[in-house]
Structures are given as C-alpha cells and as structure tokens.
Amino acid sequence: MAVKYELTKTCKQSGARLGRLHTPHGTIDTPIFMPVGTQATVKTMSPEELKEMNAQIILSNTYHLFLRPGHDIVREAGGLHAFMNWDRPILTDSGGFQVFSLSKLRDITEEGVTFRSHISGEKLFIGPEKAMEIQNALGADIIMAFDECPPYPADREYVKASTERTYRWLKRCMKAHQRPAEQALFGIVQGGMYQDLREESARQLVDLDLPGYAVGGLSVGESKELMYEVLDYTTPLLPGHKPRYLMGVGSPDALIEGSIRGIDMFDCVLPTRIARNGTAMTSQGRVVVRNAKYARDFTALDPECDCYTCRNYTKAYLRHLIKADETFGLRLITYHNLYFLLELMKQVRQAILEDRLLDFRDAFMMKYYGSLHPEKPF
Ligand SMILES: [Zn+2]
C-alpha cells in the first residue's frame, strides 16, 4: 500500500489519536490540517512559505485541474509535485464535490455526472473511471473515490439511493485505479445525517480494506452538534490502523472536536478564503482587520503568534493594505491564518501526548469563542 498509518499514542483524557502517516513523499504528523491549493497553488503562498510554516501536506482539486490546465498537461509536466514545485505529500479530491457544487446543469446517472464547466460552459463528464484517470495523471500520494455529497437537508430515500450509488462508484474506482503502489485510494463514508445509512456505508467500505477512510457529507449546513453526533457513531466503525479524514472541515473548534472523535486529517478553504476578506483567526478570536478601530492599532495581528506577519507588521498596516486592495495584505493574512491552524494542530498533538486534550479544548474555546459550545462558523 502507498501509505501506512502508525498510531503512536491515544490521549487518555479524550481518546484522540496521535500518529504518523507515511507516504511516498514523506511522513505526516497527525492529527493534521491540510491547506487547500485548489488550482495547484495555495492562493498567494509560495511552496517555500508553506514549508516555512511547516505545512506537511496540501490538498489540490481534481475538478479545477481537469478544467484548467487539463490533467494531460500536468502529467506531461511530471505530475502535480513537479508541476507546482512541491515535493511533500499531496492529496487530491475526486472532483465530485465541485461537480455538484460549482457546475451547472448536472445530470447524474449510474455512469457518472454530466455537467457544464463553470468556466467555459463546455459540456463535460466525470464518472469513477474518469476521476481515477485524472487523479492517476496528477499523481498525488492520496487520492479520493468519486462520490456524491448529498445536500442538506435531504430525505432518507434520496440519501439512501445516493449512498448506495457512491458505494458502487467506489468499487469501480478501485478497479480503474492504475497506480495503487504509489497512490493510496481513500473511500468516503456517506449516508447524510441518518445513523443506519452511515453505519451501513462505513461497514461496506471497511470490508473493502482500503488504505484510508474519509467521512464526507458533513459541514454542509447542519448544526455542529449534529456533525459531532454523526462523527460519534461513524468513526468508531473505522479500523484503528488506517487514517481517517474529515472532509471540508477546518474551523478551530471543529479541528479540536474532530480530533477528540478520532479524526486524523482535515482540510478547509476557510483560512485562505476569509483572509481574502481581511479576516484573521487569532489566539484572541476572530479579528476583522478592515474595521475602523484598527486604523491606529500599531500592535501585531496576534500578540501570541510568532509567524512572519505577526513578527513584522501591525494591524494598522494590514488594514491599510486590505482597504487599498493590495495583494500583499492578502498574502500576509493568508500566511498568518494558515500558520495559526497549523500551530493549533501542533498544540493539539502536544495535548494528546500529555493526555490533556479536553483541558486544552476548554481553555481554547473560552479564549477564542468566549463559549464552550460555539455555534459561530469560525
Ligand atoms: Zn501570525
């Protein structure tokens, strides 16, 4: 198998897992947050900057790279690692999520999904075989099965039919996958918010003995309580010696709560997307840099952060850059936000090592959100 998960310690207080994931491009400490590099770039960050902040693995999007520049060009470049000058691990998603969320005029059949490109309007098709062809060409260390992420809310009948189709698609992905020795194919547990469907999906996937498992279809508009409830009954069904990835979740509270529930990997566009609106995640909570109250604030964005941005620039300067639409402002806040989440996960790993993740969570929540049960999105 292309990847190997090594459990090094279980937190006695919370049950969270500390581990290492060995991949063809290096070893990752888990639990880990993966910055998202949608178009073969983490927006505004260079690979050197990502390494400086100790990003161990990044994610890239199959749908976007299929549309532009096309997977043939990436393959000719020597794969995604060479194309984007990133020699550490990469995970690619299957394209399923974007096909359903970004494209227009989707037509889902047993075969796959026909859709119109959100860029050119061109009619295109992705099914399990195509998703594998594209991801085999991109060459990421971890690749994802083609699935449907059902909307929320959705009735049980729809979710049941969708989850069963996703399972049939997974078996076709396994058959079509051409590079299993170099690329680990993860299956995705679906089933919406229905416990029996989630359990059935998890059992079916585990029977296939995949190199890793993802929990998909969460953070799609449901409450955080509901998301945690689904994790509470889903993750215990996944094998302990395989990595577990919670897809599309990256708010600070969800990273901690997910780790407590036995998740090893997370990704989310949140830190990079909110940076572009001039919003930062700090040890004191959310800071909207654009606010007038920071016009003469000559202190660092986060007094407890030692990232490049916080060591060298003030809120007043960042606010000026954001208001003037200067790209350097986006770069500086993106840098800080990614650093903040990577640092948070480092603290989570340390707390697991010292059997005190629940204490860490409570202290963090009160400081960041002012509440032990925040409902705010981030
Ligand atoms: Zn910082």
mmCIF file of C-alpha atoms and ligand atoms in Angstrom:
data_model
loop_
_atom_site.group_PDB
_atom_site.id
_atom_site.type_symbol
_atom_site.label_atom_id
_atom_site.label_comp_id
_atom_site.label_asym_id
_atom_site.label_seq_id
_atom_site.Cartn_x
_atom_site.Cartn_y
_atom_site.Cartn_z
ATOM 1 C CA MET A 1 0.000 0.000 0.000
ATOM 2 C CA ALA A 2 1.133 3.506 -0.808
ATOM 3 C CA VAL A 3 0.529 4.881 2.682
ATOM 4 C CA LYS A 4 0.936 3.414 6.132
ATOM 5 C CA TYR A 5 -0.619 4.770 9.311
ATOM 6 C CA GLU A 6 1.214 4.344 12.590
ATOM 7 C CA LEU A 7 -0.692 5.017 15.813
ATOM 8 C CA THR A 8 1.806 6.295 18.357
ATOM 9 C CA LYS A 9 -0.414 7.278 21.286
ATOM 10 C CA THR A 10 -4.048 7.598 22.377
ATOM 11 C CA CYS A 11 -4.972 10.513 24.661
ATOM 12 C CA LYS A 12 -6.138 9.037 27.971
ATOM 13 C CA GLN A 13 -8.356 12.028 28.646
ATOM 14 C CA SER A 14 -10.112 12.348 25.256
ATOM 15 C CA GLY A 15 -9.445 9.220 23.189
ATOM 16 C CA ALA A 16 -7.848 11.327 20.415
ATOM 17 C CA ARG A 17 -5.186 9.661 18.266
ATOM 18 C CA LEU A 18 -1.606 10.759 17.783
ATOM 19 C CA GLY A 19 0.051 9.165 14.806
ATOM 20 C CA ARG A 20 2.231 9.288 11.741
ATOM 21 C CA LEU A 21 1.193 8.763 8.179
ATOM 22 C CA HIS A 22 3.973 7.505 5.929
ATOM 23 C CA THR A 23 3.545 8.439 2.251
ATOM 24 C CA PRO A 24 5.776 8.257 -0.849
ATOM 25 C CA HIS A 25 6.665 11.960 -0.374
ATOM 26 C CA GLY A 26 7.319 11.920 3.353
ATOM 27 C CA THR A 27 5.812 11.384 6.765
ATOM 28 C CA ILE A 28 2.986 13.485 8.211
ATOM 29 C CA ASP A 29 2.293 14.012 11.920
ATOM 30 C CA THR A 30 -1.398 13.519 12.696
ATOM 31 C CA PRO A 31 -3.877 14.932 13.501
ATOM 32 C CA ILE A 32 -3.056 17.411 10.744
ATOM 33 C CA PHE A 33 -4.643 20.347 8.943
ATOM 34 C CA MET A 34 -4.082 20.364 5.161
ATOM 35 C CA PRO A 35 -4.013 23.777 3.423
ATOM 36 C CA VAL A 36 -6.032 23.789 0.210
ATOM 37 C CA GLY A 37 -4.273 24.530 -3.074
ATOM 38 C CA THR A 38 -7.288 24.490 -5.362
ATOM 39 C CA GLN A 39 -5.584 25.329 -8.660
ATOM 40 C CA ALA A 40 -2.208 23.711 -7.907
ATOM 41 C CA THR A 41 -1.361 26.679 -5.681
ATOM 42 C CA VAL A 42 -2.313 27.616 -2.139
ATOM 43 C CA LYS A 43 -3.613 31.058 -3.057
ATOM 44 C CA THR A 44 -0.840 33.699 -2.779
ATOM 45 C CA MET A 45 1.610 31.366 -0.947
ATOM 46 C CA SER A 46 4.871 30.027 -2.366
ATOM 47 C CA PRO A 47 5.975 26.459 -1.581
ATOM 48 C CA GLU A 48 8.878 27.943 0.411
ATOM 49 C CA GLU A 49 6.448 29.885 2.588
ATOM 50 C CA LEU A 50 4.314 26.780 3.115
ATOM 51 C CA LYS A 51 7.396 24.860 4.222
ATOM 52 C CA GLU A 52 8.476 27.713 6.485
ATOM 53 C CA MET A 53 5.126 27.453 8.314
ATOM 54 C CA ASN A 54 5.580 23.664 8.392
ATOM 55 C CA ALA A 55 2.698 22.625 6.137
ATOM 56 C CA GLN A 56 3.276 18.878 5.847
ATOM 57 C CA ILE A 57 0.709 18.047 3.172
ATOM 58 C CA ILE A 58 -1.522 20.098 0.904
ATOM 59 C CA LEU A 59 -4.706 19.340 -0.982
ATOM 60 C CA SER A 60 -5.490 20.095 -4.598
ATOM 61 C CA ASN A 61 -8.727 19.903 -6.579
ATOM 62 C CA THR A 62 -9.284 17.416 -9.388
ATOM 63 C CA TYR A 63 -12.273 19.290 -10.838
ATOM 64 C CA HIS A 64 -10.338 22.550 -11.248
ATOM 65 C CA LEU A 65 -7.211 20.929 -12.693
ATOM 66 C CA PHE A 66 -9.312 18.823 -15.089
ATOM 67 C CA LEU A 67 -10.906 22.020 -16.417
ATOM 68 C CA ARG A 68 -7.696 24.022 -16.407
ATOM 69 C CA PRO A 69 -4.929 23.313 -17.452
ATOM 70 C CA GLY A 70 -6.116 19.711 -18.051
ATOM 71 C CA HIS A 71 -4.631 16.594 -16.462
ATOM 72 C CA ASP A 72 -2.675 15.675 -19.616
ATOM 73 C CA ILE A 73 -0.582 18.811 -19.250
ATOM 74 C CA VAL A 74 0.085 18.079 -15.566
ATOM 75 C CA ARG A 75 1.089 14.508 -16.451
ATOM 76 C CA GLU A 76 3.454 15.789 -19.159
ATOM 77 C CA ALA A 77 4.971 18.154 -16.580
ATOM 78 C CA GLY A 78 5.859 15.094 -14.499
ATOM 79 C CA GLY A 79 2.820 15.155 -12.221
ATOM 80 C CA LEU A 80 1.499 17.685 -9.744
ATOM 81 C CA HIS A 81 4.554 17.588 -7.450
ATOM 82 C CA ALA A 82 6.880 18.638 -10.276
ATOM 83 C CA PHE A 83 4.353 20.969 -11.918
ATOM 84 C CA MET A 84 3.851 23.079 -8.780
ATOM 85 C CA ASN A 85 7.324 22.571 -7.250
ATOM 86 C CA TRP A 86 6.022 20.869 -4.085
ATOM 87 C CA ASP A 87 7.988 17.777 -3.002
ATOM 88 C CA ARG A 88 5.947 16.967 0.114
ATOM 89 C CA PRO A 89 2.744 14.866 0.190
ATOM 90 C CA ILE A 90 -0.337 15.927 -1.781
ATOM 91 C CA LEU A 91 -3.938 14.750 -1.568
ATOM 92 C CA THR A 92 -6.360 15.279 -4.426
ATOM 93 C CA ASP A 93 -10.124 15.147 -4.068
ATOM 94 C CA SER A 94 -12.179 13.290 -6.665
ATOM 95 C CA GLY A 95 -13.910 16.233 -8.305
ATOM 96 C CA GLY A 96 -17.273 15.004 -7.088
ATOM 97 C CA PHE A 97 -17.867 17.796 -4.608
ATOM 98 C CA GLN A 98 -17.117 20.580 -7.127
ATOM 99 C CA VAL A 99 -19.119 18.930 -9.898
ATOM 100 C CA PHE A 100 -22.118 19.071 -7.590
ATOM 101 C CA SER A 101 -21.469 22.478 -6.035
ATOM 102 C CA LEU A 102 -19.927 24.608 -8.818
ATOM 103 C CA SER A 103 -21.054 23.314 -12.184
ATOM 104 C CA LYS A 104 -24.381 23.941 -13.855
ATOM 105 C CA LEU A 105 -26.876 21.562 -15.458
ATOM 106 C CA ARG A 106 -25.703 18.400 -13.781
ATOM 107 C CA ASP A 107 -27.168 15.132 -14.876
ATOM 108 C CA ILE A 108 -26.429 12.218 -12.544
ATOM 109 C CA THR A 109 -26.724 8.685 -13.888
ATOM 110 C CA GLU A 110 -25.308 5.348 -12.810
ATOM 111 C CA GLU A 111 -22.454 6.003 -15.232
ATOM 112 C CA GLY A 112 -21.378 9.319 -13.680
ATOM 113 C CA VAL A 113 -22.148 13.020 -13.902
ATOM 114 C CA THR A 114 -22.528 15.185 -16.998
ATOM 115 C CA PHE A 115 -22.109 18.874 -16.260
ATOM 116 C CA ARG A 116 -21.212 22.197 -17.781
ATOM 117 C CA SER A 117 -17.856 23.759 -16.942
ATOM 118 C CA HIS A 118 -18.328 26.832 -14.733
ATOM 119 C CA ILE A 119 -15.535 28.470 -16.771
ATOM 120 C CA SER A 120 -16.283 27.736 -20.444
ATOM 121 C CA GLY A 121 -19.814 26.346 -20.357
ATOM 122 C CA GLU A 122 -18.496 23.264 -22.178
ATOM 123 C CA LYS A 123 -20.366 20.001 -21.552
ATOM 124 C CA LEU A 124 -18.148 17.530 -19.677
ATOM 125 C CA PHE A 125 -18.385 14.165 -17.947
ATOM 126 C CA ILE A 126 -16.763 12.714 -14.842
ATOM 127 C CA GLY A 127 -17.504 9.226 -13.552
ATOM 128 C CA PRO A 128 -15.477 6.891 -11.343
ATOM 129 C CA GLU A 129 -13.127 5.814 -14.171
ATOM 130 C CA LYS A 130 -12.542 9.391 -15.318
ATOM 131 C CA ALA A 131 -11.903 10.563 -11.741
ATOM 132 C CA MET A 132 -9.242 7.850 -11.422
ATOM 133 C CA GLU A 133 -7.706 8.663 -14.817
ATOM 134 C CA ILE A 134 -7.385 12.332 -13.827
ATOM 135 C CA GLN A 135 -6.011 11.596 -10.352
ATOM 136 C CA ASN A 136 -3.572 8.972 -11.671
ATOM 137 C CA ALA A 137 -2.278 11.646 -14.064
ATOM 138 C CA LEU A 138 -1.970 14.242 -11.292
ATOM 139 C CA GLY A 139 -0.060 11.708 -9.179
ATOM 140 C CA ALA A 140 -0.961 12.773 -5.622
ATOM 141 C CA ASP A 141 0.053 10.497 -2.731
ATOM 142 C CA ILE A 142 -3.556 10.187 -1.587
ATOM 143 C CA ILE A 143 -6.495 10.165 -3.985
ATOM 144 C CA MET A 144 -10.210 10.086 -3.289
ATOM 145 C CA ALA A 145 -13.006 7.917 -4.588
ATOM 146 C CA PHE A 146 -15.620 9.603 -6.789
ATOM 147 C CA ASP A 147 -18.701 10.203 -4.669
ATOM 148 C CA GLU A 148 -21.828 12.262 -4.333
ATOM 149 C CA CYS A 149 -22.054 14.541 -1.322
ATOM 150 C CA PRO A 150 -25.829 14.736 -0.794
ATOM 151 C CA PRO A 151 -27.229 18.184 0.014
ATOM 152 C CA TYR A 152 -28.572 19.022 3.463
ATOM 153 C CA PRO A 153 -31.355 18.594 4.273
ATOM 154 C CA ALA A 154 -32.191 15.637 2.039
ATOM 155 C CA ASP A 155 -34.830 12.968 2.565
ATOM 156 C CA ARG A 156 -33.819 9.496 3.602
ATOM 157 C CA GLU A 157 -34.803 7.859 0.329
ATOM 158 C CA TYR A 158 -32.594 10.211 -1.697
ATOM 159 C CA VAL A 159 -29.626 9.810 0.651
ATOM 160 C CA LYS A 160 -30.023 6.011 0.667
ATOM 161 C CA ALA A 161 -30.012 5.778 -3.150
ATOM 162 C CA SER A 162 -27.110 8.235 -3.383
ATOM 163 C CA THR A 163 -25.010 6.398 -0.756
ATOM 164 C CA GLU A 164 -25.570 3.062 -2.472
ATOM 165 C CA ARG A 165 -24.523 4.549 -5.816
ATOM 166 C CA THR A 166 -21.428 6.095 -4.184
ATOM 167 C CA TYR A 167 -20.521 2.593 -2.963
ATOM 168 C CA ARG A 168 -20.907 1.127 -6.467
ATOM 169 C CA TRP A 169 -18.790 4.017 -7.802
ATOM 170 C CA LEU A 170 -16.100 3.238 -5.195
ATOM 171 C CA LYS A 171 -15.796 -0.359 -6.423
ATOM 172 C CA ARG A 172 -15.420 0.954 -9.985
ATOM 173 C CA CYS A 173 -12.742 3.400 -8.755
ATOM 174 C CA MET A 174 -10.804 0.517 -7.173
ATOM 175 C CA LYS A 175 -10.928 -1.380 -10.447
ATOM 176 C CA ALA A 176 -9.892 1.617 -12.569
ATOM 177 C CA HIS A 177 -7.068 2.792 -10.266
ATOM 178 C CA GLN A 178 -3.802 2.234 -12.162
ATOM 179 C CA ARG A 179 -1.172 3.212 -9.560
ATOM 180 C CA PRO A 180 -2.094 1.591 -6.211
ATOM 181 C CA ALA A 181 1.565 1.122 -5.209
ATOM 182 C CA GLU A 182 2.210 4.889 -5.437
ATOM 183 C CA GLN A 183 -1.193 6.406 -4.710
ATOM 184 C CA ALA A 184 -3.461 5.451 -1.817
ATOM 185 C CA LEU A 185 -7.154 5.429 -2.688
ATOM 186 C CA PHE A 186 -9.390 6.511 0.219
ATOM 187 C CA GLY A 187 -13.082 5.604 0.348
ATOM 188 C CA ILE A 188 -15.634 8.136 1.587
ATOM 189 C CA VAL A 189 -18.316 7.275 4.142
ATOM 190 C CA GLN A 190 -21.591 8.964 3.187
ATOM 191 C CA GLY A 191 -25.127 8.478 4.492
ATOM 192 C CA GLY A 192 -26.175 12.040 5.314
ATOM 193 C CA MET A 193 -27.441 12.545 8.847
ATOM 194 C CA TYR A 194 -29.014 9.053 9.027
ATOM 195 C CA GLN A 195 -27.302 6.777 11.513
ATOM 196 C CA ASP A 196 -28.238 3.466 9.886
ATOM 197 C CA LEU A 197 -27.098 4.681 6.447
ATOM 198 C CA ARG A 198 -23.793 5.941 7.849
ATOM 199 C CA GLU A 199 -23.218 2.642 9.633
ATOM 200 C CA GLU A 200 -24.041 0.630 6.537
ATOM 201 C CA SER A 201 -21.738 2.798 4.411
ATOM 202 C CA ALA A 202 -18.873 2.505 6.926
ATOM 203 C CA ARG A 203 -19.232 -1.298 7.146
ATOM 204 C CA GLN A 204 -19.259 -1.703 3.369
ATOM 205 C CA LEU A 205 -16.147 0.427 2.988
ATOM 206 C CA VAL A 206 -14.245 -1.304 5.769
ATOM 207 C CA ASP A 207 -14.920 -4.658 4.087
ATOM 208 C CA LEU A 208 -13.048 -3.376 1.034
ATOM 209 C CA ASP A 209 -9.857 -2.930 3.134
ATOM 210 C CA LEU A 210 -8.876 0.457 1.684
ATOM 211 C CA PRO A 211 -5.650 2.294 2.661
ATOM 212 C CA GLY A 212 -7.685 5.034 4.372
ATOM 213 C CA TYR A 213 -11.167 6.318 5.064
ATOM 214 C CA ALA A 214 -12.813 9.711 4.805
ATOM 215 C CA VAL A 215 -16.013 10.957 6.350
ATOM 216 C CA GLY A 216 -17.777 13.088 3.737
ATOM 217 C CA GLY A 217 -21.075 14.911 3.516
ATOM 218 C CA LEU A 218 -20.554 16.931 6.703
ATOM 219 C CA SER A 219 -20.265 20.685 7.247
ATOM 220 C CA VAL A 220 -22.928 21.132 4.567
ATOM 221 C CA GLY A 221 -25.262 23.350 6.605
ATOM 222 C CA GLU A 222 -26.135 21.099 9.556
ATOM 223 C CA SER A 223 -25.547 22.245 13.150
ATOM 224 C CA LYS A 224 -22.229 21.475 14.775
ATOM 225 C CA GLU A 225 -23.997 19.267 17.350
ATOM 226 C CA LEU A 226 -25.383 17.154 14.525
ATOM 227 C CA MET A 227 -21.990 16.921 12.828
ATOM 228 C CA TYR A 228 -20.353 15.749 16.069
ATOM 229 C CA GLU A 229 -23.170 13.264 16.635
ATOM 230 C CA VAL A 230 -22.561 11.737 13.183
ATOM 231 C CA LEU A 231 -18.832 11.503 13.963
ATOM 232 C CA ASP A 232 -19.594 9.933 17.343
ATOM 233 C CA TYR A 233 -21.251 6.930 15.741
ATOM 234 C CA THR A 234 -19.251 6.812 12.473
ATOM 235 C CA THR A 235 -15.563 6.962 13.437
ATOM 236 C CA PRO A 236 -15.670 4.026 15.910
ATOM 237 C CA LEU A 237 -16.638 1.809 12.960
ATOM 238 C CA LEU A 238 -13.456 2.682 11.061
ATOM 239 C CA PRO A 239 -10.374 0.476 11.555
ATOM 240 C CA GLY A 240 -7.854 1.797 14.077
ATOM 241 C CA HIS A 241 -4.825 1.036 11.928
ATOM 242 C CA LYS A 242 -5.967 3.187 8.982
ATOM 243 C CA PRO A 243 -6.008 7.008 8.641
ATOM 244 C CA ARG A 244 -9.302 8.899 8.948
ATOM 245 C CA TYR A 245 -10.010 12.127 7.096
ATOM 246 C CA LEU A 246 -12.864 14.533 7.819
ATOM 247 C CA MET A 247 -13.501 16.369 4.549
ATOM 248 C CA GLY A 248 -14.060 20.112 4.247
ATOM 249 C CA VAL A 249 -13.924 20.925 7.950
ATOM 250 C CA GLY A 250 -11.455 23.480 9.302
ATOM 251 C CA SER A 251 -12.906 25.873 11.880
ATOM 252 C CA PRO A 252 -10.717 25.834 15.011
ATOM 253 C CA ASP A 253 -13.406 24.266 17.222
ATOM 254 C CA ALA A 254 -14.200 21.544 14.664
ATOM 255 C CA LEU A 255 -10.495 20.679 14.307
ATOM 256 C CA ILE A 256 -10.288 20.064 18.045
ATOM 257 C CA GLU A 257 -13.661 18.299 18.363
ATOM 258 C CA GLY A 258 -12.874 16.166 15.311
ATOM 259 C CA SER A 259 -9.513 15.152 16.802
ATOM 260 C CA ILE A 260 -11.274 14.185 20.023
ATOM 261 C CA ARG A 261 -13.526 11.918 17.926
ATOM 262 C CA GLY A 262 -10.566 10.111 16.375
ATOM 263 C CA ILE A 263 -10.081 12.063 13.131
ATOM 264 C CA ASP A 264 -6.501 12.337 11.791
ATOM 265 C CA MET A 265 -6.773 14.656 8.788
ATOM 266 C CA PHE A 266 -8.715 17.828 7.968
ATOM 267 C CA ASP A 267 -8.889 20.294 5.086
ATOM 268 C CA CYS A 268 -10.789 23.521 4.551
ATOM 269 C CA VAL A 269 -10.618 26.668 2.412
ATOM 270 C CA LEU A 270 -11.702 28.727 5.440
ATOM 271 C CA PRO A 271 -8.311 30.193 6.479
ATOM 272 C CA THR A 272 -7.425 31.247 2.926
ATOM 273 C CA ARG A 273 -10.927 32.389 1.949
ATOM 274 C CA ILE A 274 -11.539 34.603 4.991
ATOM 275 C CA ALA A 275 -8.035 36.051 4.620
ATOM 276 C CA ARG A 276 -9.139 37.476 1.307
ATOM 277 C CA ASN A 277 -11.951 39.332 3.115
ATOM 278 C CA GLY A 278 -9.381 40.660 5.568
ATOM 279 C CA THR A 279 -10.404 38.371 8.439
ATOM 280 C CA ALA A 280 -7.872 36.685 10.691
ATOM 281 C CA MET A 281 -8.083 33.822 13.173
ATOM 282 C CA THR A 282 -6.085 34.747 16.268
ATOM 283 C CA SER A 283 -5.459 33.413 19.753
ATOM 284 C CA GLN A 284 -7.967 36.050 20.972
ATOM 285 C CA GLY A 285 -10.620 35.040 18.433
ATOM 286 C CA ARG A 286 -11.608 36.428 15.072
ATOM 287 C CA VAL A 287 -10.186 39.809 14.003
ATOM 288 C CA VAL A 288 -11.784 41.734 11.126
ATOM 289 C CA VAL A 289 -8.754 43.747 10.086
ATOM 290 C CA ARG A 290 -10.842 46.077 7.935
ATOM 291 C CA ASN A 291 -12.628 47.521 10.988
ATOM 292 C CA ALA A 292 -12.081 51.227 11.657
ATOM 293 C CA LYS A 293 -10.980 50.517 15.220
ATOM 294 C CA TYR A 294 -7.689 49.150 13.891
ATOM 295 C CA ALA A 295 -6.765 52.301 11.911
ATOM 296 C CA ARG A 296 -4.263 53.359 14.576
ATOM 297 C CA ASP A 297 -3.600 49.956 16.141
ATOM 298 C CA PHE A 298 0.146 49.520 15.861
ATOM 299 C CA THR A 299 0.227 46.152 17.601
ATOM 300 C CA ALA A 300 0.634 42.742 15.966
ATOM 301 C CA LEU A 301 -2.367 40.906 14.497
ATOM 302 C CA ASP A 302 -1.985 38.227 17.176
ATOM 303 C CA PRO A 303 0.205 39.031 20.189
ATOM 304 C CA GLU A 304 0.786 35.301 20.841
ATOM 305 C CA CYS A 305 1.759 34.404 17.279
ATOM 306 C CA ASP A 306 5.335 34.353 16.028
ATOM 307 C CA CYS A 307 4.612 33.997 12.319
ATOM 308 C CA TYR A 308 6.271 36.227 9.737
ATOM 309 C CA THR A 309 3.234 38.532 9.602
ATOM 310 C CA CYS A 310 2.900 38.981 13.348
ATOM 311 C CA ARG A 311 6.633 39.469 13.886
ATOM 312 C CA ASN A 312 6.885 42.272 11.337
ATOM 313 C CA TYR A 313 3.596 44.096 10.714
ATOM 314 C CA THR A 314 0.829 45.913 12.590
ATOM 315 C CA LYS A 315 -2.944 45.762 12.349
ATOM 316 C CA ALA A 316 -2.946 49.357 11.112
ATOM 317 C CA TYR A 317 -0.668 48.421 8.194
ATOM 318 C CA LEU A 318 -2.646 45.275 7.350
ATOM 319 C CA ARG A 319 -5.883 47.287 7.437
ATOM 320 C CA HIS A 320 -4.364 49.846 5.074
ATOM 321 C CA LEU A 321 -3.273 47.125 2.615
ATOM 322 C CA ILE A 322 -6.686 45.424 2.691
ATOM 323 C CA LYS A 323 -8.559 48.682 2.191
ATOM 324 C CA ALA A 324 -6.239 49.609 -0.690
ATOM 325 C CA ASP A 325 -6.784 46.178 -2.288
ATOM 326 C CA GLU A 326 -3.075 45.422 -2.187
ATOM 327 C CA THR A 327 -2.252 41.748 -2.752
ATOM 328 C CA PHE A 328 0.488 41.910 -0.114
ATOM 329 C CA GLY A 329 -2.237 42.346 2.511
ATOM 330 C CA LEU A 330 -3.942 39.139 1.359
ATOM 331 C CA ARG A 331 -0.616 37.348 1.423
ATOM 332 C CA LEU A 332 0.202 38.457 4.951
ATOM 333 C CA ILE A 333 -3.193 37.488 6.394
ATOM 334 C CA THR A 334 -3.268 34.185 4.476
ATOM 335 C CA TYR A 335 0.173 33.411 5.863
ATOM 336 C CA HIS A 336 -0.957 34.132 9.409
ATOM 337 C CA ASN A 337 -4.241 32.163 9.154
ATOM 338 C CA LEU A 338 -2.533 29.036 7.809
ATOM 339 C CA TYR A 339 0.213 29.340 10.391
ATOM 340 C CA PHE A 340 -2.432 29.714 13.115
ATOM 341 C CA LEU A 341 -4.234 26.474 12.165
ATOM 342 C CA LEU A 342 -1.009 24.515 11.663
ATOM 343 C CA GLU A 343 0.187 25.759 15.053
ATOM 344 C CA LEU A 344 -3.194 24.871 16.601
ATOM 345 C CA MET A 345 -2.817 21.288 15.372
ATOM 346 C CA LYS A 346 0.709 21.181 16.768
ATOM 347 C CA GLN A 347 -0.751 22.179 20.149
ATOM 348 C CA VAL A 348 -3.474 19.533 19.746
ATOM 349 C CA ARG A 349 -0.786 16.877 19.117
ATOM 350 C CA GLN A 350 1.155 18.043 22.172
ATOM 351 C CA ALA A 351 -2.023 17.920 24.307
ATOM 352 C CA ILE A 352 -2.712 14.343 23.111
ATOM 353 C CA LEU A 353 0.842 13.388 24.012
ATOM 354 C CA GLU A 354 0.282 14.771 27.523
ATOM 355 C CA ASP A 355 -3.243 13.268 27.931
ATOM 356 C CA ARG A 356 -4.921 16.687 28.328
ATOM 357 C CA LEU A 357 -6.795 17.402 25.097
ATOM 358 C CA LEU A 358 -10.136 18.065 26.854
ATOM 359 C CA ASP A 359 -8.488 20.638 29.116
ATOM 360 C CA PHE A 360 -6.815 22.196 26.090
ATOM 361 C CA ARG A 361 -10.147 22.334 24.245
ATOM 362 C CA ASP A 362 -11.959 24.080 27.097
ATOM 363 C CA ALA A 363 -9.224 26.674 27.546
ATOM 364 C CA PHE A 364 -9.030 27.293 23.794
ATOM 365 C CA MET A 365 -12.801 27.614 23.331
ATOM 366 C CA MET A 366 -13.193 30.140 26.137
ATOM 367 C CA LYS A 367 -10.369 32.257 24.811
ATOM 368 C CA TYR A 368 -11.295 32.072 21.119
ATOM 369 C CA TYR A 369 -15.094 31.963 21.166
ATOM 370 C CA GLY A 370 -15.910 33.013 24.732
ATOM 371 C CA SER A 371 -18.031 29.841 24.966
ATOM 372 C CA LEU A 372 -17.552 26.104 25.360
ATOM 373 C CA HIS A 373 -20.158 25.420 22.666
ATOM 374 C CA PRO A 374 -19.764 27.990 19.899
ATOM 375 C CA GLU A 375 -22.293 27.953 17.059
ATOM 376 C CA LYS A 376 -20.400 30.590 15.067
ATOM 377 C CA PRO A 377 -18.975 29.260 11.795
ATOM 378 C CA PHE A 378 -15.411 30.130 12.829
HETATM 379 ZN ZN ZN B 1 0.679 35.381 12.992
#
